[in-house]
XYZ file of C-alpha atoms in Angstrom:
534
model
C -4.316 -20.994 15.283
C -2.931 -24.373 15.682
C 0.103 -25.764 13.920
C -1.231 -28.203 11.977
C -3.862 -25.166 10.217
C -1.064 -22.825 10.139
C 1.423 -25.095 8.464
C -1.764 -25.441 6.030
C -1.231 -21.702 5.783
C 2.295 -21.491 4.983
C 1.732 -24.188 2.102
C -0.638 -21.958 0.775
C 1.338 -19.047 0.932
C 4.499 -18.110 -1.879
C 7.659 -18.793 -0.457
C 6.597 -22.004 0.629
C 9.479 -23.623 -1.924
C 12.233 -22.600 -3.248
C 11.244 -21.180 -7.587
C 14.247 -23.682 -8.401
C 12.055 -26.447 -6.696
C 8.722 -25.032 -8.524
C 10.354 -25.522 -12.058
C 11.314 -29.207 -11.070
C 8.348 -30.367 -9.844
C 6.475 -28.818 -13.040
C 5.577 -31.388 -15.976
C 7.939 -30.426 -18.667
C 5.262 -30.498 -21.269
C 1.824 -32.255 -20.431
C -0.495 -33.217 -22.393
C -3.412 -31.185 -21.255
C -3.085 -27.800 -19.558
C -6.462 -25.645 -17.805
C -5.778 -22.525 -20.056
C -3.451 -21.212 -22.881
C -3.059 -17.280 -22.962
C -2.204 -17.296 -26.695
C -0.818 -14.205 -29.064
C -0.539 -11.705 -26.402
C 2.631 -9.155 -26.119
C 3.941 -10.854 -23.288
C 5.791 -8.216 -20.666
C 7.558 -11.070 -18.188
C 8.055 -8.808 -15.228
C 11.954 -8.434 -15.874
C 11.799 -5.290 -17.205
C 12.619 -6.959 -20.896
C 11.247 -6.104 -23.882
C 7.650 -7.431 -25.028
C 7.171 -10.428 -27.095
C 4.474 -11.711 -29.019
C 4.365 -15.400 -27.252
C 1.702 -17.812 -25.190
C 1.627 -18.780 -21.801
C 0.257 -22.425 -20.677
C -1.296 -22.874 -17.067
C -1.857 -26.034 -15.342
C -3.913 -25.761 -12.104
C -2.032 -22.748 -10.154
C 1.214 -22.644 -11.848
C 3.051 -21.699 -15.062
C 4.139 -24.641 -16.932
C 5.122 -22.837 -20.275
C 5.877 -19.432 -21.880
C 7.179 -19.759 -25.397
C 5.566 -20.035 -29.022
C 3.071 -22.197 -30.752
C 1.585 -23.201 -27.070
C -1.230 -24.701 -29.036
C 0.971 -27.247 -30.635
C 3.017 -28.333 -27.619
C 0.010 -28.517 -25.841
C -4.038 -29.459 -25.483
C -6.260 -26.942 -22.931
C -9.472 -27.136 -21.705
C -9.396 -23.185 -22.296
C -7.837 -20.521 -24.501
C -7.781 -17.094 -24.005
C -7.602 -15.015 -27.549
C -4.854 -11.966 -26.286
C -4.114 -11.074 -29.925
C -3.672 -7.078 -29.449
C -4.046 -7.339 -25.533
C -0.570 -6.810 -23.113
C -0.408 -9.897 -21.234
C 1.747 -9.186 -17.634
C 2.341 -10.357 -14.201
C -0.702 -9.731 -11.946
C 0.384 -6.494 -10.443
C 1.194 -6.437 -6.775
C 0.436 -3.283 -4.433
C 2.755 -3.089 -1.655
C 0.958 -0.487 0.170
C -2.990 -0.657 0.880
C -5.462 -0.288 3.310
C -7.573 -3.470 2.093
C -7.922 -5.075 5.609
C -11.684 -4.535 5.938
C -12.154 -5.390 2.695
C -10.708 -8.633 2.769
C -12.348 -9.459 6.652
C -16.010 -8.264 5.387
C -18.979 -11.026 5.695
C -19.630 -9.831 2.678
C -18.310 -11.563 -0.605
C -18.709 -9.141 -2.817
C -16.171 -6.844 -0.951
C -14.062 -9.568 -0.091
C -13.452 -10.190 -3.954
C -11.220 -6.999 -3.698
C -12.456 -5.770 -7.095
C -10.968 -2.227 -6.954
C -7.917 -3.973 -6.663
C -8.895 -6.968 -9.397
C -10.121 -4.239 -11.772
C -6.627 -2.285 -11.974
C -4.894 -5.690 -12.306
C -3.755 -5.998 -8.770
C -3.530 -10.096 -7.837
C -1.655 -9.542 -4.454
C -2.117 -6.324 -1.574
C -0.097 -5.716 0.944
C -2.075 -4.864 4.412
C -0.899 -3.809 7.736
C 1.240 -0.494 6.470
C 1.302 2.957 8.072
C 1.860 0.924 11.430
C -1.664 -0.155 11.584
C -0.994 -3.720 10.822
C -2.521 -6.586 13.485
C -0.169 -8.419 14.680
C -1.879 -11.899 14.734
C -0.985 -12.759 11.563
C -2.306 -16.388 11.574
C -5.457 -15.710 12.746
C -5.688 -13.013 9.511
C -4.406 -15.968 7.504
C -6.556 -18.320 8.829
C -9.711 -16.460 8.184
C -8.970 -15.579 4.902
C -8.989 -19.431 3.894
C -12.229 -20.079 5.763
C -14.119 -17.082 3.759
C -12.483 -16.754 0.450
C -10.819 -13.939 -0.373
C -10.287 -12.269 -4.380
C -6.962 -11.574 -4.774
C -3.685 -12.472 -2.299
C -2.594 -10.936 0.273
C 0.722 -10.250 2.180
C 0.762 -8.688 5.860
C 3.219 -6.348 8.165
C 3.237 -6.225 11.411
C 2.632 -2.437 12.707
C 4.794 -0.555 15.456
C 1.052 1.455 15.962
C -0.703 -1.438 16.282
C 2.267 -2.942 18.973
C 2.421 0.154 20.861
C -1.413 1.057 21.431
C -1.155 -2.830 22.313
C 1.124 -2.339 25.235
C 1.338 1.652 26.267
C -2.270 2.651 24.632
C -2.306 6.340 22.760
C -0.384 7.524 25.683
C 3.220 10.325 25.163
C 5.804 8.357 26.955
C 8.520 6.215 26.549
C 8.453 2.286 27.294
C 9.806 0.708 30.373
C 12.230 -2.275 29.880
C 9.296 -4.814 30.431
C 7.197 -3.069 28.074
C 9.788 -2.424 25.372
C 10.072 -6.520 26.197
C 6.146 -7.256 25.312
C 6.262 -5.084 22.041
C 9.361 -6.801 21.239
C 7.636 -10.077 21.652
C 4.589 -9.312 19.841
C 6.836 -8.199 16.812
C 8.047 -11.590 17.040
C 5.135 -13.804 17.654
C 4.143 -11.541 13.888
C 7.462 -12.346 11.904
C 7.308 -16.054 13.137
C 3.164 -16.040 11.880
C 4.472 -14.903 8.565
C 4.417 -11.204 8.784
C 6.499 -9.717 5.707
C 8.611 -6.737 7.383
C 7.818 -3.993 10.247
C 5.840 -1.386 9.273
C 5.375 2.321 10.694
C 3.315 5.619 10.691
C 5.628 7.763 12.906
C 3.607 10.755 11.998
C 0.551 9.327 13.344
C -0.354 9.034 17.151
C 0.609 6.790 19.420
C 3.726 6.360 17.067
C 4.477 9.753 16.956
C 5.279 10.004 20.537
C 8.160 7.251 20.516
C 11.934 7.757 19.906
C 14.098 6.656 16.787
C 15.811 4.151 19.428
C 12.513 2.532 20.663
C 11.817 2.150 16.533
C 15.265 0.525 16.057
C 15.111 -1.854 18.587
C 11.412 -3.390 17.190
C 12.499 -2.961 13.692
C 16.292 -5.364 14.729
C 13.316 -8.075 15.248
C 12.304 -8.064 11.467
C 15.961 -7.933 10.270
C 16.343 -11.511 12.567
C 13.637 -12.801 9.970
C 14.931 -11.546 6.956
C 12.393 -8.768 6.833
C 12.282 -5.047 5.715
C 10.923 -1.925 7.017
C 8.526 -0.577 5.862
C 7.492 3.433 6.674
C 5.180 6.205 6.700
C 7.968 8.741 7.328
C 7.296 10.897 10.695
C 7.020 13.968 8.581
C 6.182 14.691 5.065
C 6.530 18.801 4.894
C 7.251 20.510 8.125
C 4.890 19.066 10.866
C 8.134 18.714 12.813
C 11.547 17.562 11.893
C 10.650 18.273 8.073
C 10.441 15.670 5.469
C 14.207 15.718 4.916
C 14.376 15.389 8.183
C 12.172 12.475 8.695
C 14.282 10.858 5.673
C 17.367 11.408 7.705
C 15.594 9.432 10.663
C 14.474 7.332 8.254
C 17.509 5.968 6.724
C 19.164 5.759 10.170
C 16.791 3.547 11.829
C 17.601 1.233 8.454
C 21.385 1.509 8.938
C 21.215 0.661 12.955
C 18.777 -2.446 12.626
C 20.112 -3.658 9.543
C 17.569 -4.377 7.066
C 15.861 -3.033 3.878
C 13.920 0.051 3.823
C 10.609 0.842 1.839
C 9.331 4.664 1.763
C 5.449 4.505 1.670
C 3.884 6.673 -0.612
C 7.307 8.951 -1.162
C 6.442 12.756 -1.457
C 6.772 16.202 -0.594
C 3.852 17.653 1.237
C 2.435 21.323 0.670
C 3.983 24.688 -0.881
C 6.728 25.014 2.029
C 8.620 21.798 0.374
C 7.528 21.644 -2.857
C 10.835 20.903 -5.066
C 12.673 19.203 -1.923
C 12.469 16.098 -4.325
C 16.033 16.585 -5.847
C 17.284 16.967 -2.002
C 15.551 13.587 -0.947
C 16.781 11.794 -4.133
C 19.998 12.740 -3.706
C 19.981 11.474 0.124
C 18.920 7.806 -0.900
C 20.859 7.580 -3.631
C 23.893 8.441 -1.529
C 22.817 5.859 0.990
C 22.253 3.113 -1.534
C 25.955 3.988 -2.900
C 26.835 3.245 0.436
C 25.375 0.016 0.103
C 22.044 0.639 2.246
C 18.779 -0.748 0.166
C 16.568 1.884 -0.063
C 12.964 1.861 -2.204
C 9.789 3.751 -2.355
C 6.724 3.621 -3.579
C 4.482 6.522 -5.132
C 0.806 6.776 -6.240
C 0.015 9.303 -9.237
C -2.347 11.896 -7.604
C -1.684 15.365 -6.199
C -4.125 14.906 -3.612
C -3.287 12.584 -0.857
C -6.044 10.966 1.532
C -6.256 11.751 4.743
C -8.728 12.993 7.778
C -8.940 16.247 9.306
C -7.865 14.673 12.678
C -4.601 13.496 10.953
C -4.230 16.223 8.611
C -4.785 19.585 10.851
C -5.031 18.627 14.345
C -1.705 19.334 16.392
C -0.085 16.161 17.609
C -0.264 16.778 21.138
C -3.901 17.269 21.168
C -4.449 13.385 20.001
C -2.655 12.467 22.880
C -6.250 9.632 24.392
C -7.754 9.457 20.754
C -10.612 11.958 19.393
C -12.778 12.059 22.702
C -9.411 13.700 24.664
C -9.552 16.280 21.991
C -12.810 17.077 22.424
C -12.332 17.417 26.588
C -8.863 20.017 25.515
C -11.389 21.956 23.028
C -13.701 22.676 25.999
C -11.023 24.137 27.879
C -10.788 27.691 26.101
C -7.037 28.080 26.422
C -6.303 24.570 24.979
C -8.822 25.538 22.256
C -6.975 28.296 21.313
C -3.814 26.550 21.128
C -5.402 23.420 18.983
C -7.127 26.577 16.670
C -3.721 28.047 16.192
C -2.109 24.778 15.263
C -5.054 24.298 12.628
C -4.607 27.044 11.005
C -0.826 26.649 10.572
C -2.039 23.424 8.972
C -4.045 24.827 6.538
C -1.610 27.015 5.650
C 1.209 24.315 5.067
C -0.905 22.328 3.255
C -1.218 25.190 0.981
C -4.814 26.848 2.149
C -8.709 25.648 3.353
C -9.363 25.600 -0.427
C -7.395 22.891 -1.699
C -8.570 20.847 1.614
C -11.778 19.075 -0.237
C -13.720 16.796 2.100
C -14.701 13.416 0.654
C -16.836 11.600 3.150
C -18.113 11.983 7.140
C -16.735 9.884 10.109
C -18.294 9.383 13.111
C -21.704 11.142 14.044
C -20.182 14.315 12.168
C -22.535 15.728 9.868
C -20.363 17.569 7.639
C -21.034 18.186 3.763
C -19.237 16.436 0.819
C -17.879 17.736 -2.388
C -16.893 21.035 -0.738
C -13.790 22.128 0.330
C -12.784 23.720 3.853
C -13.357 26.970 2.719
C -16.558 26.164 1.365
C -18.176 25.032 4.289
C -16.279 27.836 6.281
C -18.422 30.509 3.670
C -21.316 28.666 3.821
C -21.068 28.842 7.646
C -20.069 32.493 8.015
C -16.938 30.876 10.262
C -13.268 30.679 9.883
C -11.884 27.547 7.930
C -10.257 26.422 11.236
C -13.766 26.440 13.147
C -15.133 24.513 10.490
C -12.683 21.796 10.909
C -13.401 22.212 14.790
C -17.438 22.305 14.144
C -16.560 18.695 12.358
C -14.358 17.404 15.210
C -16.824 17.809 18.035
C -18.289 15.170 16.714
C -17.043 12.823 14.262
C -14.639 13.119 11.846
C -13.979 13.961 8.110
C -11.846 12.077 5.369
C -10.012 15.350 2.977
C -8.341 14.842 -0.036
C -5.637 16.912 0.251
C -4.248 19.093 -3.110
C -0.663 19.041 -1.940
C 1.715 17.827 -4.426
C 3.783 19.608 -6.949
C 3.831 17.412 -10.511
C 7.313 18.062 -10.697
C 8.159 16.439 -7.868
C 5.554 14.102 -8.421
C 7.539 13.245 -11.969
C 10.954 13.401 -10.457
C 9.991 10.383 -8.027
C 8.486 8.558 -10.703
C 11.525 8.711 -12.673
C 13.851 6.862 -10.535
C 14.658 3.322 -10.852
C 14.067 2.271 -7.162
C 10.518 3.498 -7.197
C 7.188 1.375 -7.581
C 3.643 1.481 -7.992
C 1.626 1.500 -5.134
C -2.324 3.039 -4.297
C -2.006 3.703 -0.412
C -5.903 2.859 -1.531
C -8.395 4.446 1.081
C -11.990 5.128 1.380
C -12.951 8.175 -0.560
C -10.074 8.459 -2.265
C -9.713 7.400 -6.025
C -6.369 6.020 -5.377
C -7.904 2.641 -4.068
C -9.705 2.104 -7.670
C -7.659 3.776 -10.102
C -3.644 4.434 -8.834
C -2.015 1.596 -11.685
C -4.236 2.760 -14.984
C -3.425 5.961 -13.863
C -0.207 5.474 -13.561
C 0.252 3.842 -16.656
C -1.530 6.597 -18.341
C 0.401 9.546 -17.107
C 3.943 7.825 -17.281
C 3.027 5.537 -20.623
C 0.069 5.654 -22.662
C -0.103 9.778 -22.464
C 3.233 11.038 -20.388
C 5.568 8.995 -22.508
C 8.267 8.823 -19.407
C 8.581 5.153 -19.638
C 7.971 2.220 -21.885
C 5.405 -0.791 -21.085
C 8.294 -2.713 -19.739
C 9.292 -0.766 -17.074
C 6.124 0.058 -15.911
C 5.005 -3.255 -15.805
C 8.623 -3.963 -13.899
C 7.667 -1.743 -11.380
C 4.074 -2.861 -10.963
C 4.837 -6.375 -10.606
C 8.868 -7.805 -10.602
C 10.552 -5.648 -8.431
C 7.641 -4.779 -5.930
C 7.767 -8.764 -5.255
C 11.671 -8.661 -5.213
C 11.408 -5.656 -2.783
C 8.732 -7.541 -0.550
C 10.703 -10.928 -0.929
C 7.937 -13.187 -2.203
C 9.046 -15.818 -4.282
C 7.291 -17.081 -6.797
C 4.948 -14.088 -7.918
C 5.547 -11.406 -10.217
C 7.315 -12.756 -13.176
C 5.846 -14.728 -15.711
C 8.082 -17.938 -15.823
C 7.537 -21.390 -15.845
C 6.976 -22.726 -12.416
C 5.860 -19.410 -11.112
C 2.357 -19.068 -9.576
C -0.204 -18.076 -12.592
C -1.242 -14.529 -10.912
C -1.612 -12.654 -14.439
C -3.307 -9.832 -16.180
C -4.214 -9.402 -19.953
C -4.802 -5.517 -20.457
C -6.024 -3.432 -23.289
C -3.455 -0.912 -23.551
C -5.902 1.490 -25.731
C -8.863 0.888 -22.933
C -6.687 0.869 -19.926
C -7.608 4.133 -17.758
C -8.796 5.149 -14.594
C -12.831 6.318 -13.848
C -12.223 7.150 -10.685
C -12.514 11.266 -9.391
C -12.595 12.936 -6.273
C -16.085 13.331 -6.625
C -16.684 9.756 -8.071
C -13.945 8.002 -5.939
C -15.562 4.455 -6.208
C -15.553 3.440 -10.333
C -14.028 0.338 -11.307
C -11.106 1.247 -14.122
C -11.570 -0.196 -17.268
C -9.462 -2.118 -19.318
C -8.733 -5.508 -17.564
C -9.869 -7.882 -20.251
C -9.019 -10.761 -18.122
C -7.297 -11.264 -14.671
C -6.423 -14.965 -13.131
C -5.273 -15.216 -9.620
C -3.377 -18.514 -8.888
C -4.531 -20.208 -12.147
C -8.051 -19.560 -11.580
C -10.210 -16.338 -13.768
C -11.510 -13.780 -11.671
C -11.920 -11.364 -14.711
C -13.310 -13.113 -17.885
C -14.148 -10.637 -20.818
C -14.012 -7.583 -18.485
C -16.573 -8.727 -16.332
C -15.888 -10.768 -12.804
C -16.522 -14.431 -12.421
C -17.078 -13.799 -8.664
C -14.835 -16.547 -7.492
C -12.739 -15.933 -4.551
C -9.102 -18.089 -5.031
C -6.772 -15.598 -3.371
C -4.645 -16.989 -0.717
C -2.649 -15.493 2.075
C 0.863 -15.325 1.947
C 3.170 -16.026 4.370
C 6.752 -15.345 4.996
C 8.251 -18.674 5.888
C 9.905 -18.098 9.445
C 11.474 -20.788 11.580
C 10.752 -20.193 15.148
C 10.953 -22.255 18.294
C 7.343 -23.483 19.631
């Protein structure tokens, strides 16, 4: 991308200004305004309580939030939110939208399992996977259209496979050098913080000091780290473990840390929750900053490569597996491995497959042990049957709900989907949230969960601008029906569109009108400002 289109970018992005230079450039009260949200209880992002007020727009900004709008006031359109929550369009710091939001095809592009839970701005590149050619992402996304904002990380996977491939060894100076200046070339493109999936191969194989000295990059650009830990249960150094490593690689490069999708994997660590609390919030007395974020579903979303398959085997990507499972004594020890996966993740019947990869042909909407019965075979030759050919996405029954609750509880946790195909986290993970911990579990008030849907996940990321619903802020906003809002997602359903969203605007413009979609496209990308040398 050139400079000229990428400093087009970086206008277009939040952060761009200061929010003190936002409110002074706004018209203190003009004449006409594009839309009033009027008589909505209006949660501001700030955890405070709600209050019965209007909001005035003009183009993409904020320019009011106070009574009798309609006096003050004239706009070209009002929105009736009499008996409708009116809040900061929500902001998931952890998806898996990238496709989505690359597709030729508008439609997905819109982003409507995010628009439909209220979600105005993803965050993409998590888990490690994240591109690092940020502008050209940024670029794109301008040229196309895109339905909601979007934020990027840069991913140590994504670096690695880059420079090493999905090889088990450690860098060499000069190739420590070229990840190191890929991370770079990311955080000066706009990239928001490092991200990493340390259980997942090729990141797997590298040390905590290789980690440290990539993540020291982000912490030059103000960045934070964001990270699938490198084990949830006991795959290896256990999940306390991994939070151990975890915190560490925060303290030695000296920047913020973000658990993805915090948890406790399988039976072997259920109630390891109070253990893990107690570990960040000893670190954050310390003076580290520490967050998470959590979606509400016992099952996580995975594949049965990722999920079962012994790390050493993945060593060269599926088609090296499949050369070690010809070779009987490597089979054996990739079988044996399997089934101690099953068996951590608490048996082959809570393993429920939710969609074929690959040239697999594998059944749906049966577990493991299904298939195994239907077979006559062991669970773990089931998952191999799948393997020598394809793949299989699993939603994995693994959680405990108390330790599901005891995350949720603390103040330093957020909403996030960790949305994936076949999963009913991607469509459903906020109204599901907000009915187990709100309308139904009564754990929290509107307030905070709208705080931690919105506010603080923009304070953790560090955009400015978004999140809050203040004057001069950019007019990313939802107006819910608190009765109506719920998830339709299931595991066997994973694809339906929640319900509730009356309306949703993205930067001033409606993408939801009445509940249904307008199908215009005005997210933007949003870039980190970064001063680097050319």
């Amino acid at each position: 991308m050139s400079a000229a289109v990428l400093a087009t970018v970086m206008l277009a992005s939040s952060g761009c200004r200061g929010v003190d230079d936002l409110a002074i450039t706004t018209p203190a009260e003009p004449t006409e305004v594009d839309t009033i949200i009027a008589g909505g209880m209006v949660f501001d992002g700030t955890g405070a309580t709600g209050r019965s007020i209007d909001i005035a727009i003009l183009d993409d900004r904020i320019v009011y939030v106070g009574e009798d709008a309609d006096a003050r006031f004239r706009a070209r359109n009002t929105i009736d939110a009499v008996g409708l929550v009116v809040a900061p369009g929500f902001i998931d710091p952890h998806t898996h939208a990238d496709a989505d939001l690359v597709s030729s095809d508008a439609d997905r592009r819109a982003n409507k399992a995010y628009a439909f839970q209220g979600v105005t701005t993803v965050l993409v590149g998590n888990d490690g996977f994240g591109d690092y050619r940020i502008a050209d992402m940024a670029s794109a996304a301008i040229e196309s259209g895109i339905g909601t904002n979007v934020a990027w990380l840069v991913g140590f996977g994504a670096v690695r496979e880059e420079v090493l491939g999905r090889v088990d060894r450690e860098p060499d100076a000069a190739e420590l050098a070229q990840m190191g200046a890929l991370t770079r070339q990311a955080m000066c493109e706009g990239a928001w913080g490092f991200s990493t999936g340390l259980y997942y191969v090729p990141q797997n194989f590298a040390k905590t000091e290789e980690v440290v000295t990539l993540a020291r990059i982000a912490t030059e650009f103000g960045g934070y780290y964001d990270t699938h830990m490198r084990d949830e249960s006991t795959y290896n150094v256990t999940v306390t473990g991994a939070l151990a490593e975890t915190l560490k690689i925060g303290r030695e490069a000296g920047l913020p840390v973000h658990i993805a999708h915090i948890k406790a994997l399988g039976p072997a660590v259920w109630g390891h929750s109070e253990r893990m609390i107690a570990m960040i919030e000893e670190a954050q007395a310390s003076g580290q900053q520490v967050s998470a974020d959590q979606y509400p579903w016992e099952a996580s979303g995975t594949r049965i490569s990722n999920a079962l398959v012994p790390r050493w085997a993945l060593e060269g990507g599926l088609e090296a597996l499949r050369e070690r499972l010809a070779k009987p004594e490597q089979r054996l020890a990739i079988r044996q491995g399997i089934e101690e996966a099953i068996e951590r993740r608490g048996g082959s019947d809570r393993l429920l497959v939710t969609g074929a990869l690959g040239e697999a042909e594998v059944e749906t909407g049966k577990t493991l042990e299904q298939l195994a019965r239907d077979q006559g075979i062991a669970p773990a030759d089931a998952a191999i049957a799948v393997l020598r050919t394809g793949d299989a996405r699993l939603a994995s029954f693994n959680m405990n709900p108390d330790d599901i609750a005891a995350f949720a509880a603390r103040d330093w946790v957020v909403t996030g989907s960790d949305g994936s195909t076949g999963h009913p986290r991607k469509y459903a993970s906020f109204p599901k949230a907000y009915r187990d911990l709100v309308a139904d579990g009564g754990m929290m008030d509107m307030a905070r969960f709208v705080r931690r849907s919105s506010g603080q996940t923009a304070d953790i990321i560090g955009l400015q601008g978004r999140g809050y619903l203040k004057p001069g802020y950019f007019a990313d906003v939802v107006v819910l029906d608190p009765e109506r809002f719920a998830p339709r997602a299931t595991y066997s359903a994973p694809e339906e569109l929640s319900s509730g969203v009356v309306h949703l605007l993205v930067n001033g413009e409606v993408v939801i009108r009445g509940g249904a979609h307008t199908g215009q496209l005005p997210g933007r990308p949003l870039l980190k400002p970064a001063s680097c040398a050319s």
